[in-house]
Amino acid sequence: MTEGTAGGGDARISTREAAARLGVKPETLYAYVSRGLLGSRRAAGGRGSTFDPAEVAALAARGRAGTGGSGAPAPGSATASAAPAGGEGDGWGRIRTGITLIDPVADSYAFRGVDAVALAEAYAYEEVADWLWTGELRPGVRFTAPPLPLAAARAAAGSLPEGSGPMDRMRVAVIAAGAADPLRFDLAREAVLGCTRGLIPTLVDALPPAGGGQGGDGDAPLARRLWSRLTAREPDPASLRVLDTALALLIDHDLATSTLAVRVAASGRAHPYAAVSAGLGALDGPLHGQASALAHRMLRDVMDQGGAGPVVAAHLRAGHRVPGLGHRLYRGEDPRARLLLAQLAEVPAAAGALAAARDTVATAARHTPLHANVDLALAVLSVASGMPAEAGEAIFAVGRTAGWVAHALEEYGEEALRMRPAGVYDGPPAPQPLPLPRPGGAPA
C-alpha cells in the first residue's frame, strides 16, 4: 500500500514495505518509531501506518555504515554515534543496552528478557533491583544505609528551608552521602553495587518522617520506610503493596531523559553518587519527573468539582495536555498503570481518587483514544494516601535509582567519554572582528 503525501510528492510506503527495505520485522520497525529513529503517519482510514521512503533509505544507509553489514541495526545493538532520521547531528541515535526491552506493539516491557509486570507482581522492589544487577534472586534481601553517609545526608537534607519537598532533600542528600564515602571513586562492579545498596535506603532514610514522627522503621522493607516519609497515615497491607509494586515497576524504562543523563555522567567515569545526581537533576522538569504532580493536582480538582468535565475543559482551553494520559512508547495502556490501577482497586481509601481518574480518562478520550499512564496511577496513590503532590516524583526517583545504576554499570564497561555527540555549528561564519566596547565605556 502506498499513500501520496499532502503536498503531492513521493508516495509513502506501507509498514510491510518499510520493514522489508530495512530487513527487519514490523515489531522492530515500530521500535524504531518509538525511539524517534523513524517517523510514521497514520494511513488513510486510520488502519496501519505509512513511512517516508527517503527516511527509510537514510536509516538503512546509517545502519550499513555503522555495522558494516546490510539493513538497519537492531534497536539495542547500534553504537551511540548513529543519528536518527532527521539529519546528521540531530540526535544521538541508538545505545546498546541489555537492561530493558520495550515492545510498543504488545504494550509490554521486560527487564533482561523477563516480563517486568510479572516481576513486580511476584517480588519486592529490593529483590527485583538486586536480581537486575546480579542475575541472582535473593528472597528477603534488604538494603541498609551506612551510618556515616546517612548522617551526612540527613544533616544536608535537614538544613534546607522549612517546607522543602522530598525531591529537593534527596538531591542534596545524594551529594552529601557521596562526600562522606571515601570509596566512591572505586568503579569496580562489586564496589558500585555495595555503594548502591547503601545509597537507595539513604535517599529514603534522609527524609524527615511525615507528621513529625520518629521514623523508627530502619529494619522495615524499603516501601514501608518510604511510606512514613510521604504521609502520616498508617498504611494498610494493600496500600503498601501498591507502593512496593510501583517502586519495582519504575526501576527502568529504557533510555528516558534522566537515564541518558546518568549514562553521560558514567561515560566520563563519574562515581555512582554523581551519576545518580545527574539523573535527579534531569528528573526535575514538568515533562519527566513532575508529570505525576500535575496529575495529582488535576485529580484533586476533579474530586473538588465533582466531575472531570470542567477540569479537562480548563486544561484544553489553556492549550495544555491532560496530565496522566497517553505515552509515546505505548499504543494502548501503559502496562505499569494497568497493574497499579488494578491493585489500587483493592484499596478502599483509593475509591474516590480512582473514580476521578476513570472519569478523567473517559472524558478526555471521548474523541481520541487515550489511556492512563503511570503518572496517573501514581497520582491516584498519592491522593488516596494523603501524600503531597511531589510524592509521585519521589517514588519515581527512589525506584529508578536502581535502574540508573544498572545503566551506569553498563556504561563503565564501554569506551570512556564516548557519549560526546558532534555539534553542528549554525552561528556566524568565522572569522568575525573583535567586539568593541560601547562608547564611553559605560555598561548598557
XYZ file of C-alpha atoms in Angstrom:
444
model
C 0.000 0.000 0.000
C 1.242 3.487 -0.801
C -0.112 6.892 0.036
C 0.625 10.206 -1.634
C 1.970 12.990 0.552
C -0.129 16.032 1.307
C 1.986 18.105 -0.996
C 1.756 15.645 -3.851
C 5.381 14.483 -3.526
C 6.786 10.971 -3.467
C 4.407 8.202 -2.422
C 4.657 6.883 1.106
C 5.136 3.179 1.733
C 3.367 0.704 3.978
C 4.635 -0.877 7.174
C 5.342 -4.157 5.396
C 7.325 -2.448 2.645
C 9.330 -0.285 5.089
C 10.192 -3.335 7.184
C 11.274 -5.240 4.068
C 13.547 -2.402 2.917
C 15.203 -2.293 6.336
C 15.388 -6.069 6.637
C 13.564 -6.122 9.978
C 10.271 -7.336 11.397
C 7.332 -4.917 11.735
C 7.752 -5.066 15.536
C 11.314 -3.776 15.167
C 10.114 -1.074 12.798
C 7.701 0.225 15.443
C 10.510 0.099 17.978
C 12.430 2.500 15.700
C 9.384 4.784 15.670
C 9.021 4.688 19.461
C 12.664 5.720 19.872
C 12.403 8.611 17.441
C 14.600 6.962 14.809
C 11.878 6.919 12.177
C 8.740 8.950 11.565
C 5.361 7.449 10.756
C 1.936 8.687 9.761
C -1.458 7.041 10.083
C -2.748 5.650 6.798
C -5.967 6.962 5.315
C -8.874 5.492 7.235
C -6.752 5.015 10.343
C -5.637 1.453 9.515
C -1.893 0.933 9.758
C 0.970 3.384 9.306
C 2.870 4.794 6.358
C 6.507 5.815 6.053
C 8.616 8.213 4.011
C 10.743 6.046 1.665
C 13.623 8.557 1.736
C 13.689 8.460 5.518
C 13.671 4.650 5.460
C 16.539 4.640 2.968
C 18.546 7.063 5.131
C 18.087 4.854 8.195
C 19.132 1.781 6.224
C 22.250 3.600 4.995
C 23.218 4.619 8.531
C 22.751 1.034 9.654
C 25.099 -0.190 6.906
C 27.675 2.463 7.756
C 27.542 1.694 11.471
C 27.661 -2.107 11.308
C 29.458 -2.988 8.111
C 26.518 -5.144 7.070
C 23.223 -4.578 5.340
C 19.983 -3.251 6.678
C 19.273 -1.210 9.797
C 20.785 -2.427 13.073
C 18.615 -3.765 15.876
C 17.249 -1.063 18.212
C 19.535 -2.022 21.083
C 22.651 -3.029 19.150
C 23.928 0.024 17.310
C 26.523 2.424 18.600
C 25.886 5.825 20.118
C 27.320 7.549 17.062
C 24.355 6.686 14.829
C 21.979 9.593 14.251
C 18.202 9.269 13.979
C 16.173 10.267 10.984
C 16.093 13.994 10.607
C 19.618 14.728 9.510
C 23.189 14.285 10.689
C 23.730 15.574 14.202
C 20.031 15.931 15.026
C 20.254 13.298 17.776
C 22.453 10.707 19.439
C 20.896 7.661 17.887
C 20.980 4.218 19.495
C 22.835 2.970 22.549
C 23.455 -0.697 23.243
C 21.804 -1.898 26.466
C 20.792 -5.264 27.870
C 18.567 -3.945 30.636
C 15.074 -3.129 29.328
C 13.214 -4.075 26.159
C 10.004 -2.175 25.393
C 7.534 -3.766 22.980
C 5.287 -0.961 21.683
C 3.144 -3.429 19.760
C 2.285 -5.656 22.723
C 2.255 -2.727 25.194
C 4.728 -4.541 27.435
C 8.271 -4.236 28.683
C 10.840 -6.638 30.101
C 13.869 -6.491 32.395
C 16.640 -8.671 30.958
C 14.037 -10.572 28.950
C 11.667 -11.209 31.896
C 8.266 -9.510 31.881
C 8.644 -6.520 34.206
C 5.000 -6.523 35.307
C 5.246 -10.183 36.314
C 8.441 -9.447 38.253
C 6.794 -6.583 40.133
C 3.799 -8.760 40.977
C 5.929 -11.643 42.217
C 8.781 -9.966 44.102
C 9.550 -6.968 46.304
C 11.385 -3.923 44.969
C 14.698 -4.744 46.643
C 14.549 -8.312 45.328
C 13.907 -7.162 41.739
C 16.615 -4.491 41.909
C 19.233 -6.888 43.284
C 18.312 -9.502 40.664
C 18.603 -6.899 37.889
C 22.157 -6.082 38.974
C 23.400 -9.595 39.692
C 21.163 -12.080 37.892
C 20.605 -13.827 41.235
C 17.286 -13.708 43.097
C 17.761 -13.331 46.859
C 14.393 -13.592 48.630
C 14.004 -11.168 51.523
C 17.080 -9.071 50.670
C 17.141 -5.704 52.473
C 19.138 -2.578 51.646
C 20.682 -0.798 54.642
C 22.008 2.757 54.819
C 25.608 3.007 56.135
C 25.852 5.244 59.225
C 28.315 7.935 58.077
C 26.804 8.693 54.644
C 23.323 8.582 56.196
C 24.288 11.060 58.901
C 25.755 13.416 56.305
C 22.682 13.050 54.095
C 20.299 13.746 56.975
C 22.253 16.818 58.011
C 22.251 18.196 54.477
C 18.569 17.431 53.875
C 17.637 18.883 57.251
C 19.466 22.142 56.527
C 17.098 23.124 53.717
C 14.411 25.754 54.321
C 11.250 24.649 56.065
C 8.709 23.405 53.572
C 11.286 21.969 51.167
C 9.919 18.946 49.351
C 11.276 15.396 49.271
C 12.942 15.827 45.892
C 14.998 18.843 46.978
C 16.043 16.934 50.074
C 17.028 13.851 48.065
C 19.092 15.937 45.652
C 21.256 17.351 48.426
C 21.253 14.030 50.306
C 22.939 12.147 47.465
C 25.705 14.767 47.205
C 26.316 14.749 50.961
C 26.299 10.948 51.125
C 28.878 10.802 48.343
C 31.129 13.301 50.102
C 31.060 11.082 53.201
C 32.045 7.931 51.292
C 35.829 7.733 50.704
C 35.345 4.681 48.460
C 33.040 6.452 46.000
C 35.684 6.567 43.252
C 36.059 2.780 43.158
C 34.185 1.820 39.990
C 34.705 -1.922 40.295
C 31.377 -3.685 39.871
C 31.080 -5.041 43.406
C 32.115 -1.696 44.880
C 29.446 0.113 42.848
C 26.791 -2.389 43.904
C 27.796 -2.109 47.552
C 27.555 1.671 47.271
C 24.113 1.461 45.654
C 22.700 -0.939 48.234
C 23.512 1.779 50.746
C 22.574 4.801 48.647
C 18.965 3.832 47.890
C 17.958 3.488 51.580
C 19.985 6.619 52.358
C 17.787 8.605 49.967
C 14.722 7.342 51.837
C 16.001 7.489 55.411
C 17.405 11.004 54.944
C 13.857 12.335 54.511
C 12.136 13.567 57.668
C 9.189 11.442 58.813
C 5.850 12.884 57.739
C 3.827 14.457 60.509
C 6.837 14.885 62.794
C 7.139 11.205 63.703
C 10.308 9.463 64.824
C 10.815 7.276 61.759
C 11.939 4.271 63.777
C 11.464 1.787 60.924
C 15.040 1.276 59.761
C 14.696 -2.517 59.602
C 11.431 -2.464 57.654
C 11.190 -3.050 53.906
C 12.065 -0.003 51.853
C 8.459 0.641 50.791
C 7.358 0.851 54.434
C 10.105 3.339 55.261
C 9.307 5.478 52.222
C 5.610 5.467 53.119
C 6.306 7.001 56.534
C 8.304 9.807 54.842
C 5.477 10.699 52.457
C 2.377 10.511 54.640
C 1.455 10.462 58.324
C -1.353 7.965 57.681
C -0.874 4.412 58.848
C -0.630 2.106 55.830
C -2.762 -0.949 55.244
C -1.175 -4.003 53.582
C -2.887 -3.321 50.243
C -1.546 0.239 50.085
C 1.992 -0.870 50.941
C 1.739 -3.483 48.225
C 0.860 -0.790 45.681
C 3.812 1.361 46.742
C 6.259 -1.537 46.606
C 4.900 -2.606 43.207
C 5.288 0.951 41.908
C 8.931 1.031 43.002
C 9.627 -2.245 41.187
C 7.800 -1.214 38.013
C 9.705 2.079 37.883
C 13.193 0.557 38.144
C 13.858 1.173 34.451
C 12.123 2.133 31.238
C 14.885 2.184 28.626
C 16.700 5.430 27.838
C 14.471 8.069 29.380
C 15.936 11.565 29.703
C 17.215 11.039 33.239
C 18.722 7.656 32.355
C 20.572 9.185 29.423
C 21.937 11.862 31.769
C 23.219 9.105 34.068
C 24.951 7.355 31.184
C 26.580 10.605 30.040
C 27.972 11.115 33.546
C 29.117 7.490 33.748
C 30.766 7.834 30.348
C 33.016 10.441 31.949
C 33.617 7.955 34.795
C 31.665 9.930 37.357
C 31.217 7.905 40.558
C 27.762 6.419 41.317
C 26.663 9.266 43.590
C 27.459 11.812 40.885
C 25.775 9.713 38.205
C 22.598 9.411 40.299
C 22.779 13.147 40.973
C 22.767 13.734 37.207
C 19.636 11.613 36.929
C 17.920 13.512 39.725
C 18.741 16.792 38.006
C 17.286 15.659 34.689
C 14.191 14.457 36.533
C 13.409 17.994 37.696
C 11.026 19.078 34.956
C 7.315 19.028 34.093
C 7.795 16.633 31.169
C 9.531 13.895 33.157
C 9.587 13.589 36.934
C 6.982 16.201 37.771
C 4.308 14.752 35.492
C 2.773 12.839 38.400
C 2.468 16.060 40.444
C 0.466 17.637 37.626
C -1.792 14.576 37.556
C -2.139 14.717 41.360
C -3.367 18.312 41.286
C -5.720 17.519 38.430
C -7.313 14.636 40.354
C -7.788 16.877 43.380
C -9.553 19.393 41.132
C -11.779 16.679 39.665
C -12.756 15.478 43.127
C -13.366 19.019 44.380
C -15.539 19.918 41.376
C -17.450 16.647 41.344
C -16.535 15.667 37.792
C -13.792 15.684 35.178
C -15.603 17.741 32.531
C -14.751 21.265 33.770
C -11.200 20.270 34.663
C -10.448 18.672 31.300
C -12.004 21.676 29.555
C -9.812 24.070 31.539
C -6.644 22.195 30.573
C -7.574 22.122 26.896
C -8.651 25.770 26.867
C -5.256 26.767 28.268
C -3.564 24.772 25.499
C -2.270 22.114 27.893
C -2.354 18.354 27.588
C -4.456 16.498 30.130
C -1.928 15.090 32.660
C -1.590 11.362 33.164
C -2.894 10.279 29.763
C -1.044 8.654 26.885
C 2.566 7.518 26.494
C 4.761 7.912 23.447
C 6.050 4.323 23.741
C 2.698 2.539 24.009
C -0.262 2.486 21.659
C -2.599 1.243 24.362
C -2.495 1.397 28.141
C 0.804 1.814 29.926
C 1.406 -1.659 31.433
C 2.648 -0.069 34.656
C -0.604 1.857 35.050
C -2.637 -1.228 34.250
C -1.181 -3.194 37.171
C -1.143 -0.313 39.652
C -4.740 0.704 38.959
C -5.845 -2.908 39.377
C -4.103 -3.073 42.744
C -5.498 0.306 43.796
C -8.990 -1.075 43.214
C -8.304 -3.284 46.257
C -7.568 -0.247 48.466
C -10.802 1.106 49.996
C -9.315 4.563 50.614
C -8.471 4.890 46.911
C -12.077 4.617 45.685
C -12.631 8.361 45.279
C -9.340 9.102 43.531
C -9.743 6.022 41.329
C -13.216 7.131 40.273
C -11.854 10.594 39.438
C -9.092 9.032 37.332
C -11.559 6.869 35.408
C -13.833 9.860 34.854
C -10.878 11.839 33.510
C -9.873 9.075 31.092
C -13.464 8.639 29.865
C -13.939 12.393 29.387
C -10.634 13.104 27.644
C -10.809 10.013 25.423
C -14.278 10.703 24.084
C -12.998 11.513 20.583
C -9.365 10.350 20.650
C -8.189 7.018 22.105
C -6.242 7.826 25.262
C -5.155 5.595 28.120
C -3.886 6.065 31.651
C -0.131 6.183 32.099
C 1.954 5.506 35.191
C 1.809 9.150 36.290
C -1.965 8.944 36.668
C -1.638 5.748 38.695
C 0.940 7.384 40.973
C -1.410 10.340 41.362
C -4.237 8.052 42.486
C -1.903 6.528 45.088
C -0.665 9.886 46.376
C -4.130 11.470 46.547
C -5.682 8.439 48.221
C -2.873 8.175 50.781
C -2.747 11.805 51.848
C 0.675 12.332 50.279
C 1.879 15.663 48.842
C 1.752 16.280 45.103
C 5.513 15.721 44.845
C 5.250 12.209 46.287
C 4.925 10.567 42.869
C 8.236 12.040 41.754
C 9.908 10.867 44.962
C 8.592 7.326 44.408
C 9.812 7.513 40.817
C 13.285 8.680 41.882
C 13.781 6.005 44.545
C 12.603 3.238 42.227
C 14.553 4.478 39.209
C 17.852 4.790 41.117
C 18.262 1.019 40.816
C 17.930 1.268 37.045
C 20.197 4.287 36.830
C 22.980 2.339 38.499
C 22.394 -0.634 36.195
C 22.895 1.725 33.242
C 25.943 3.305 34.875
C 27.481 -0.155 35.266
C 26.901 -0.829 31.575
C 28.469 2.493 30.651
C 31.517 1.883 32.854
C 32.163 -1.128 30.625
C 32.098 0.956 27.438
C 34.795 3.184 25.975
C 35.231 6.226 28.197
C 33.860 9.577 27.017
C 32.023 8.022 24.078
C 28.874 9.999 24.936
C 30.016 13.137 23.165
C 27.991 13.993 20.071
C 29.418 16.300 17.439
C 27.986 19.785 17.438
C 26.515 21.218 14.234
C 27.579 24.862 14.295
C 24.991 27.325 12.977
C 26.427 30.621 14.269
C 28.076 33.467 12.329
C 30.871 32.392 9.997
C 34.441 32.787 11.232
C 36.455 34.919 11.415
C 34.490 37.759 12.972
C 36.020 41.034 14.220
C 36.735 41.525 17.896
C 33.809 43.058 19.796
C 34.230 46.737 20.666
C 33.166 48.391 23.948
C 30.231 50.775 23.982
C 31.085 54.456 23.509
C 32.006 55.962 26.878
C 32.783 52.570 28.380
C 29.552 52.510 30.399
C 27.597 49.267 30.600
C 24.202 49.143 28.960
